[in-house]
């Protein structure tokens, strides 16, 4: 009897994350030195923090197609559909005071909106402290976590989730109005292309800022220009209080300055902001 030969066909899934493209484009980059990819992971931030404690080198990056316990800011959950969005974290070891680390959250947010603009033409904005918005809907978010020993920063993990080819309108349980590049542009976009563009920008800005933080002026200017809330009447909720006022600016430590309705100047390092539309309606976005 003749032996049957089974022809094995390798069907490449065009939607699968292409690590080869990424590794080859980042060969010379800080973020190409140690790339860890997982189909599924708990949280890229949690995983990378562990690698950082074990001594992983600066630039190490963890990317996943899916997170089973993705983290958002303020202990919230970060939800994303498998294989459709960008979920990644990068490790930096900057020689900065903890109070100066905000500039690095700022430069990854700027790298994100610039990469989106470059590849899709979409005009994304930054919502203080670290959200990426398109119109009034959330397109992405950044979770920065760092470790300090005796006042010295050991590592900073910058994690970003960016909604790329997802259709969030199909989900019923999202916390806030959410969008994606696909929803906005009606085009599928290469996740690798966006990530490569973003990381090259991030690396350029990281070196430009410098270890001594001498060159941050341009970034603060752009950050303020790209801010969704500046000049608007907002309500900030800190967990302890809820204050209304005009968002007047973001200072060097990342604090939001609010001119309260009573005329006081207050600074906030964290909180949830919503834009006040009129006396009765607040826009939660
Ligand atoms: C937020 O807007 O609340 C921040 C969201 C940050 C989500 C990203 S996804 C990749 C990285 N890993 C996580 O667990 N969280 C960040």
mmCIF file of C-alpha atoms and ligand atoms in Angstrom:
data_model
loop_
_atom_site.group_PDB
_atom_site.id
_atom_site.type_symbol
_atom_site.label_atom_id
_atom_site.label_comp_id
_atom_site.label_asym_id
_atom_site.label_seq_id
_atom_site.Cartn_x
_atom_site.Cartn_y
_atom_site.Cartn_z
ATOM 1 C CA UNK A 1 0.000 0.000 0.000
ATOM 2 C CA UNK A 2 1.262 3.391 -0.896
ATOM 3 C CA UNK A 3 2.037 5.672 1.912
ATOM 4 C CA UNK A 4 -0.144 8.684 1.855
ATOM 5 C CA UNK A 5 1.749 11.896 2.044
ATOM 6 C CA UNK A 6 0.018 14.642 3.842
ATOM 7 C CA UNK A 7 0.954 17.975 2.467
ATOM 8 C CA UNK A 8 1.321 20.325 5.331
ATOM 9 C CA UNK A 9 0.469 23.826 4.395
ATOM 10 C CA UNK A 10 1.621 26.575 6.645
ATOM 11 C CA UNK A 11 -1.142 29.085 6.500
ATOM 12 C CA UNK A 12 0.175 32.330 7.806
ATOM 13 C CA UNK A 13 -2.301 34.346 9.739
ATOM 14 C CA UNK A 14 -1.967 37.875 8.356
ATOM 15 C CA UNK A 15 -3.426 39.277 11.566
ATOM 16 C CA UNK A 16 -0.802 37.599 13.782
ATOM 17 C CA UNK A 17 1.839 39.869 15.232
ATOM 18 C CA UNK A 18 4.957 39.691 13.063
ATOM 19 C CA UNK A 19 7.885 39.696 15.413
ATOM 20 C CA UNK A 20 10.439 39.356 12.588
ATOM 21 C CA UNK A 21 9.390 42.670 11.062
ATOM 22 C CA UNK A 22 9.654 44.325 14.454
ATOM 23 C CA UNK A 23 13.017 42.806 15.373
ATOM 24 C CA UNK A 24 14.519 43.661 12.007
ATOM 25 C CA UNK A 25 13.293 47.285 12.065
ATOM 26 C CA UNK A 26 14.599 47.730 15.620
ATOM 27 C CA UNK A 27 17.964 46.031 15.077
ATOM 28 C CA UNK A 28 19.899 49.202 15.884
ATOM 29 C CA UNK A 29 17.442 50.481 18.468
ATOM 30 C CA UNK A 30 17.444 50.563 22.255
ATOM 31 C CA UNK A 31 14.115 48.745 22.075
ATOM 32 C CA UNK A 32 15.426 45.988 19.800
ATOM 33 C CA UNK A 33 17.929 44.629 22.320
ATOM 34 C CA UNK A 34 15.584 42.341 24.200
ATOM 35 C CA UNK A 35 12.076 41.825 22.851
ATOM 36 C CA UNK A 36 9.813 39.401 24.683
ATOM 37 C CA UNK A 37 6.593 38.403 22.915
ATOM 38 C CA UNK A 38 3.743 36.387 24.431
ATOM 39 C CA UNK A 39 0.469 35.326 22.820
ATOM 40 C CA UNK A 40 -1.145 35.656 26.212
ATOM 41 C CA UNK A 41 0.174 37.153 29.415
ATOM 42 C CA UNK A 42 -1.313 38.473 32.674
ATOM 43 C CA UNK A 43 -0.052 42.012 32.242
ATOM 44 C CA UNK A 44 2.969 43.184 30.236
ATOM 45 C CA UNK A 45 3.702 45.746 32.970
ATOM 46 C CA UNK A 46 3.683 43.188 35.765
ATOM 47 C CA UNK A 47 5.865 40.808 33.757
ATOM 48 C CA UNK A 48 8.354 43.530 32.834
ATOM 49 C CA UNK A 49 8.575 44.813 36.411
ATOM 50 C CA UNK A 50 9.648 41.312 37.413
ATOM 51 C CA UNK A 51 12.263 41.203 34.651
ATOM 52 C CA UNK A 52 13.464 44.640 35.764
ATOM 53 C CA UNK A 53 13.937 43.415 39.331
ATOM 54 C CA UNK A 54 15.890 40.458 37.985
ATOM 55 C CA UNK A 55 18.246 42.893 36.226
ATOM 56 C CA UNK A 56 16.873 43.127 32.659
ATOM 57 C CA UNK A 57 18.657 45.702 30.544
ATOM 58 C CA UNK A 58 17.303 49.115 29.681
ATOM 59 C CA UNK A 59 15.200 48.929 26.527
ATOM 60 C CA UNK A 60 13.726 45.498 27.282
ATOM 61 C CA UNK A 61 10.239 45.331 25.825
ATOM 62 C CA UNK A 62 7.346 42.968 26.498
ATOM 63 C CA UNK A 63 4.565 42.720 23.906
ATOM 64 C CA UNK A 64 1.468 40.564 24.044
ATOM 65 C CA UNK A 65 -1.450 39.745 21.795
ATOM 66 C CA UNK A 66 -3.697 39.374 24.815
ATOM 67 C CA UNK A 67 -3.632 40.165 28.544
ATOM 68 C CA UNK A 68 -5.695 38.182 31.009
ATOM 69 C CA UNK A 69 -5.223 40.795 33.745
ATOM 70 C CA UNK A 70 -4.384 44.004 31.892
ATOM 71 C CA UNK A 71 -4.022 46.956 34.240
ATOM 72 C CA UNK A 72 -5.224 50.488 33.810
ATOM 73 C CA UNK A 73 -4.581 53.506 35.955
ATOM 74 C CA UNK A 74 -6.013 53.709 39.487
ATOM 75 C CA UNK A 75 -6.308 49.924 39.747
ATOM 76 C CA UNK A 76 -8.726 49.658 36.846
ATOM 77 C CA UNK A 77 -8.816 46.837 34.333
ATOM 78 C CA UNK A 78 -7.499 47.358 30.798
ATOM 79 C CA UNK A 79 -9.600 45.481 28.316
ATOM 80 C CA UNK A 80 -8.477 44.586 24.811
ATOM 81 C CA UNK A 81 -9.444 41.953 22.261
ATOM 82 C CA UNK A 82 -6.850 39.309 21.335
ATOM 83 C CA UNK A 83 -4.628 40.153 18.389
ATOM 84 C CA UNK A 84 -6.291 43.429 17.486
ATOM 85 C CA UNK A 85 -4.523 46.107 19.477
ATOM 86 C CA UNK A 86 -1.111 47.083 20.749
ATOM 87 C CA UNK A 87 -0.253 46.012 24.301
ATOM 88 C CA UNK A 88 3.341 46.592 25.281
ATOM 89 C CA UNK A 89 5.674 47.787 28.021
ATOM 90 C CA UNK A 90 9.212 49.131 27.813
ATOM 91 C CA UNK A 91 11.863 49.324 30.491
ATOM 92 C CA UNK A 92 13.907 52.468 31.104
ATOM 93 C CA UNK A 93 16.536 53.122 33.727
ATOM 94 C CA UNK A 94 16.736 56.911 33.684
ATOM 95 C CA UNK A 95 19.012 58.816 36.019
ATOM 96 C CA UNK A 96 16.298 61.184 37.118
ATOM 97 C CA UNK A 97 14.715 62.182 40.375
ATOM 98 C CA UNK A 98 11.348 60.449 40.882
ATOM 99 C CA UNK A 99 9.636 63.837 40.660
ATOM 100 C CA UNK A 100 11.036 64.315 37.143
ATOM 101 C CA UNK A 101 9.846 61.018 35.675
ATOM 102 C CA UNK A 102 6.636 62.488 34.343
ATOM 103 C CA UNK A 103 8.496 63.828 31.327
ATOM 104 C CA UNK A 104 8.975 60.236 30.153
ATOM 105 C CA UNK A 105 5.248 59.501 30.344
ATOM 106 C CA UNK A 106 4.819 62.663 28.355
ATOM 107 C CA UNK A 107 7.247 61.662 25.621
ATOM 108 C CA UNK A 108 5.705 58.219 25.133
ATOM 109 C CA UNK A 109 2.257 59.854 24.827
ATOM 110 C CA UNK A 110 3.629 62.296 22.243
ATOM 111 C CA UNK A 111 5.359 59.435 20.405
ATOM 112 C CA UNK A 112 1.999 57.633 20.350
ATOM 113 C CA UNK A 113 -0.028 60.483 18.909
ATOM 114 C CA UNK A 114 2.690 61.346 16.387
ATOM 115 C CA UNK A 115 2.923 57.736 15.196
ATOM 116 C CA UNK A 116 -0.867 57.581 14.792
ATOM 117 C CA UNK A 117 -0.836 60.855 12.841
ATOM 118 C CA UNK A 118 2.056 59.742 10.671
ATOM 119 C CA UNK A 119 0.549 56.428 9.670
ATOM 120 C CA UNK A 120 -3.160 57.187 9.607
ATOM 121 C CA UNK A 121 -3.474 60.974 9.428
ATOM 122 C CA UNK A 122 -5.701 60.894 12.526
ATOM 123 C CA UNK A 123 -5.311 63.762 14.967
ATOM 124 C CA UNK A 124 -5.132 62.188 18.414
ATOM 125 C CA UNK A 125 -4.773 64.310 21.549
ATOM 126 C CA UNK A 126 -3.523 63.797 25.101
ATOM 127 C CA UNK A 127 -5.863 63.912 28.055
ATOM 128 C CA UNK A 128 -4.031 64.592 31.292
ATOM 129 C CA UNK A 129 -2.449 62.731 32.853
ATOM 130 C CA UNK A 130 -1.784 59.936 30.386
ATOM 131 C CA UNK A 131 -4.647 59.076 28.081
ATOM 132 C CA UNK A 132 -4.707 59.229 24.311
ATOM 133 C CA UNK A 133 -7.967 60.492 22.881
ATOM 134 C CA UNK A 134 -9.499 60.903 19.499
ATOM 135 C CA UNK A 135 -12.344 63.367 19.640
ATOM 136 C CA UNK A 136 -14.161 62.509 22.845
ATOM 137 C CA UNK A 137 -13.250 58.844 22.870
ATOM 138 C CA UNK A 138 -10.359 56.999 24.401
ATOM 139 C CA UNK A 139 -7.906 55.506 21.927
ATOM 140 C CA UNK A 140 -5.219 54.435 24.350
ATOM 141 C CA UNK A 141 -3.696 54.779 27.757
ATOM 142 C CA UNK A 142 -0.334 54.702 29.484
ATOM 143 C CA UNK A 143 0.522 53.093 32.782
ATOM 144 C CA UNK A 144 3.885 54.235 34.195
ATOM 145 C CA UNK A 145 5.263 52.408 37.189
ATOM 146 C CA UNK A 146 8.635 52.883 38.810
ATOM 147 C CA UNK A 147 10.751 51.632 41.645
ATOM 148 C CA UNK A 148 12.837 53.846 43.906
ATOM 149 C CA UNK A 149 15.416 52.829 46.488
ATOM 150 C CA UNK A 150 16.693 55.523 48.829
ATOM 151 C CA UNK A 151 15.534 58.252 46.515
ATOM 152 C CA UNK A 152 17.184 56.712 43.435
ATOM 153 C CA UNK A 153 15.059 55.479 40.537
ATOM 154 C CA UNK A 154 15.855 51.838 39.798
ATOM 155 C CA UNK A 155 13.576 51.378 36.842
ATOM 156 C CA UNK A 156 10.605 52.851 35.028
ATOM 157 C CA UNK A 157 8.132 50.661 33.177
ATOM 158 C CA UNK A 158 6.060 52.474 30.581
ATOM 159 C CA UNK A 159 3.118 50.377 29.444
ATOM 160 C CA UNK A 160 0.824 51.387 26.641
ATOM 161 C CA UNK A 161 -2.406 50.031 25.265
ATOM 162 C CA UNK A 162 -3.445 51.448 21.891
ATOM 163 C CA UNK A 163 -6.646 50.431 20.164
ATOM 164 C CA UNK A 164 -5.740 49.638 16.577
ATOM 165 C CA UNK A 165 -7.945 47.197 14.638
ATOM 166 C CA UNK A 166 -10.548 46.599 17.312
ATOM 167 C CA UNK A 167 -14.248 47.449 17.037
ATOM 168 C CA UNK A 168 -14.975 48.671 20.579
ATOM 169 C CA UNK A 169 -18.546 49.529 19.587
ATOM 170 C CA UNK A 170 -19.197 45.764 19.619
ATOM 171 C CA UNK A 171 -18.415 45.598 23.367
ATOM 172 C CA UNK A 172 -21.128 46.253 25.899
ATOM 173 C CA UNK A 173 -19.234 46.745 29.099
ATOM 174 C CA UNK A 174 -16.649 49.449 28.507
ATOM 175 C CA UNK A 175 -16.198 52.036 31.242
ATOM 176 C CA UNK A 176 -15.977 55.072 28.970
ATOM 177 C CA UNK A 177 -16.511 56.045 25.311
ATOM 178 C CA UNK A 178 -13.826 54.119 23.456
ATOM 179 C CA UNK A 179 -12.551 54.191 19.906
ATOM 180 C CA UNK A 180 -9.855 52.630 17.753
ATOM 181 C CA UNK A 181 -7.877 53.525 14.669
ATOM 182 C CA UNK A 182 -10.104 51.181 12.658
ATOM 183 C CA UNK A 183 -13.304 52.781 13.976
ATOM 184 C CA UNK A 184 -12.002 56.239 13.105
ATOM 185 C CA UNK A 185 -10.389 55.532 9.731
ATOM 186 C CA UNK A 186 -12.296 52.428 8.551
ATOM 187 C CA UNK A 187 -8.939 50.945 7.612
ATOM 188 C CA UNK A 188 -6.992 48.050 9.100
ATOM 189 C CA UNK A 189 -3.552 49.214 10.085
ATOM 190 C CA UNK A 190 -0.368 47.242 10.688
ATOM 191 C CA UNK A 191 0.259 47.083 14.433
ATOM 192 C CA UNK A 192 3.947 46.499 13.761
ATOM 193 C CA UNK A 193 4.198 49.662 11.657
ATOM 194 C CA UNK A 194 2.641 51.815 14.345
ATOM 195 C CA UNK A 195 4.796 50.277 17.064
ATOM 196 C CA UNK A 196 8.040 50.699 15.098
ATOM 197 C CA UNK A 197 7.233 54.327 14.318
ATOM 198 C CA UNK A 198 6.285 54.999 17.959
ATOM 199 C CA UNK A 199 9.387 53.337 19.422
ATOM 200 C CA UNK A 200 11.759 55.172 17.085
ATOM 201 C CA UNK A 201 10.178 58.446 18.177
ATOM 202 C CA UNK A 202 10.317 57.432 21.835
ATOM 203 C CA UNK A 203 13.987 56.537 21.587
ATOM 204 C CA UNK A 204 14.819 59.797 19.793
ATOM 205 C CA UNK A 205 12.986 61.838 22.427
ATOM 206 C CA UNK A 206 14.525 59.850 25.297
ATOM 207 C CA UNK A 207 18.020 60.703 24.090
ATOM 208 C CA UNK A 208 17.002 64.268 23.343
ATOM 209 C CA UNK A 209 15.658 64.828 26.836
ATOM 210 C CA UNK A 210 18.993 63.570 28.094
ATOM 211 C CA UNK A 211 19.941 62.178 31.435
ATOM 212 C CA UNK A 212 20.201 65.687 32.835
ATOM 213 C CA UNK A 213 16.744 66.789 31.665
ATOM 214 C CA UNK A 214 18.193 69.831 29.953
ATOM 215 C CA UNK A 215 16.111 69.637 26.799
ATOM 216 C CA UNK A 216 12.512 69.338 27.864
ATOM 217 C CA UNK A 217 11.134 72.751 26.852
ATOM 218 C CA UNK A 218 9.927 71.684 23.385
ATOM 219 C CA UNK A 219 8.204 68.607 24.796
ATOM 220 C CA UNK A 220 6.296 70.610 27.415
ATOM 221 C CA UNK A 221 5.206 73.083 24.746
ATOM 222 C CA UNK A 222 3.960 70.339 22.455
ATOM 223 C CA UNK A 223 2.337 68.444 25.320
ATOM 224 C CA UNK A 224 0.362 71.554 26.250
ATOM 225 C CA UNK A 225 -0.557 72.212 22.595
ATOM 226 C CA UNK A 226 -1.815 68.653 22.232
ATOM 227 C CA UNK A 227 -3.745 68.692 25.490
ATOM 228 C CA UNK A 228 -7.449 68.028 25.246
ATOM 229 C CA UNK A 229 -8.443 69.869 28.396
ATOM 230 C CA UNK A 230 -6.369 73.039 28.658
ATOM 231 C CA UNK A 231 -8.414 76.213 28.713
ATOM 232 C CA UNK A 232 -11.591 74.234 29.369
ATOM 233 C CA UNK A 233 -13.796 74.119 32.435
ATOM 234 C CA UNK A 234 -13.273 70.724 33.999
ATOM 235 C CA UNK A 235 -14.168 68.711 37.054
ATOM 236 C CA UNK A 236 -11.381 66.760 38.707
ATOM 237 C CA UNK A 237 -12.119 63.822 40.979
ATOM 238 C CA UNK A 238 -9.245 62.716 43.188
ATOM 239 C CA UNK A 239 -11.011 60.074 45.246
ATOM 240 C CA UNK A 240 -11.075 62.494 48.179
ATOM 241 C CA UNK A 241 -12.564 65.558 46.543
ATOM 242 C CA UNK A 242 -14.317 66.789 43.449
ATOM 243 C CA UNK A 243 -13.293 70.244 42.281
ATOM 244 C CA UNK A 244 -14.402 72.372 39.386
ATOM 245 C CA UNK A 245 -12.251 74.931 37.622
ATOM 246 C CA UNK A 246 -10.367 75.912 34.509
ATOM 247 C CA UNK A 247 -7.506 73.653 33.413
ATOM 248 C CA UNK A 248 -4.742 76.239 33.176
ATOM 249 C CA UNK A 249 -1.593 74.234 32.448
ATOM 250 C CA UNK A 250 0.623 71.269 33.195
ATOM 251 C CA UNK A 251 3.843 71.997 35.020
ATOM 252 C CA UNK A 252 7.294 70.414 34.961
ATOM 253 C CA UNK A 253 6.305 67.717 37.461
ATOM 254 C CA UNK A 254 3.229 66.759 35.454
ATOM 255 C CA UNK A 255 0.877 68.480 37.855
ATOM 256 C CA UNK A 256 -2.306 69.953 36.450
ATOM 257 C CA UNK A 257 -2.958 73.537 37.517
ATOM 258 C CA UNK A 258 -6.600 74.313 38.082
ATOM 259 C CA UNK A 259 -8.051 77.756 38.680
ATOM 260 C CA UNK A 260 -11.023 76.817 40.813
ATOM 261 C CA UNK A 261 -14.406 78.494 40.434
ATOM 262 C CA UNK A 262 -13.569 80.262 43.709
ATOM 263 C CA UNK A 263 -10.473 81.753 42.052
ATOM 264 C CA UNK A 264 -7.825 79.665 43.892
ATOM 265 C CA UNK A 265 -4.914 78.062 42.091
ATOM 266 C CA UNK A 266 -4.664 74.351 42.897
ATOM 267 C CA UNK A 267 -2.244 71.719 41.625
ATOM 268 C CA UNK A 268 -3.084 68.032 41.145
ATOM 269 C CA UNK A 269 -0.708 65.172 40.474
ATOM 270 C CA UNK A 270 -3.411 62.617 39.763
ATOM 271 C CA UNK A 271 -7.137 62.325 39.332
ATOM 272 C CA UNK A 272 -9.879 61.798 36.803
ATOM 273 C CA UNK A 273 -10.878 64.737 34.692
ATOM 274 C CA UNK A 274 -14.138 65.371 32.879
ATOM 275 C CA UNK A 275 -15.001 68.421 30.829
ATOM 276 C CA UNK A 276 -17.899 70.525 32.061
ATOM 277 C CA UNK A 277 -20.257 71.263 29.165
ATOM 278 C CA UNK A 278 -22.782 73.512 30.890
ATOM 279 C CA UNK A 279 -24.354 73.860 34.318
ATOM 280 C CA UNK A 280 -26.181 70.563 34.184
ATOM 281 C CA UNK A 281 -24.181 68.390 31.855
ATOM 282 C CA UNK A 282 -20.723 66.987 32.309
ATOM 283 C CA UNK A 283 -18.950 65.159 29.585
ATOM 284 C CA UNK A 284 -17.223 62.051 30.935
ATOM 285 C CA UNK A 285 -14.585 61.290 28.352
HETATM 286 C C1 LIG B 1 -5.121 53.643 31.530
HETATM 287 O O1 LIG B 1 -5.588 54.335 30.618
HETATM 288 O O2 LIG B 1 -5.739 53.476 32.579
HETATM 289 C C2 LIG B 1 -3.777 52.998 31.336
HETATM 290 C C3 LIG B 1 -3.880 51.775 30.475
HETATM 291 C C4 LIG B 1 -2.575 51.064 30.244
HETATM 292 C C5 LIG B 1 -2.763 49.739 29.555
HETATM 293 C C6 LIG B 1 -1.468 49.122 29.149
HETATM 294 S S1 LIG B 1 -1.690 47.727 28.111
HETATM 295 C C7 LIG B 1 -0.020 47.312 28.246
HETATM 296 C C8 LIG B 1 0.395 47.589 29.660
HETATM 297 N N1 LIG B 1 0.148 46.425 30.493
HETATM 298 C C9 LIG B 1 -0.819 46.638 31.378
HETATM 299 O O3 LIG B 1 -1.249 45.797 32.199
HETATM 300 N N2 LIG B 1 -1.262 47.893 31.281
HETATM 301 C C10 LIG B 1 -0.557 48.632 30.261
#
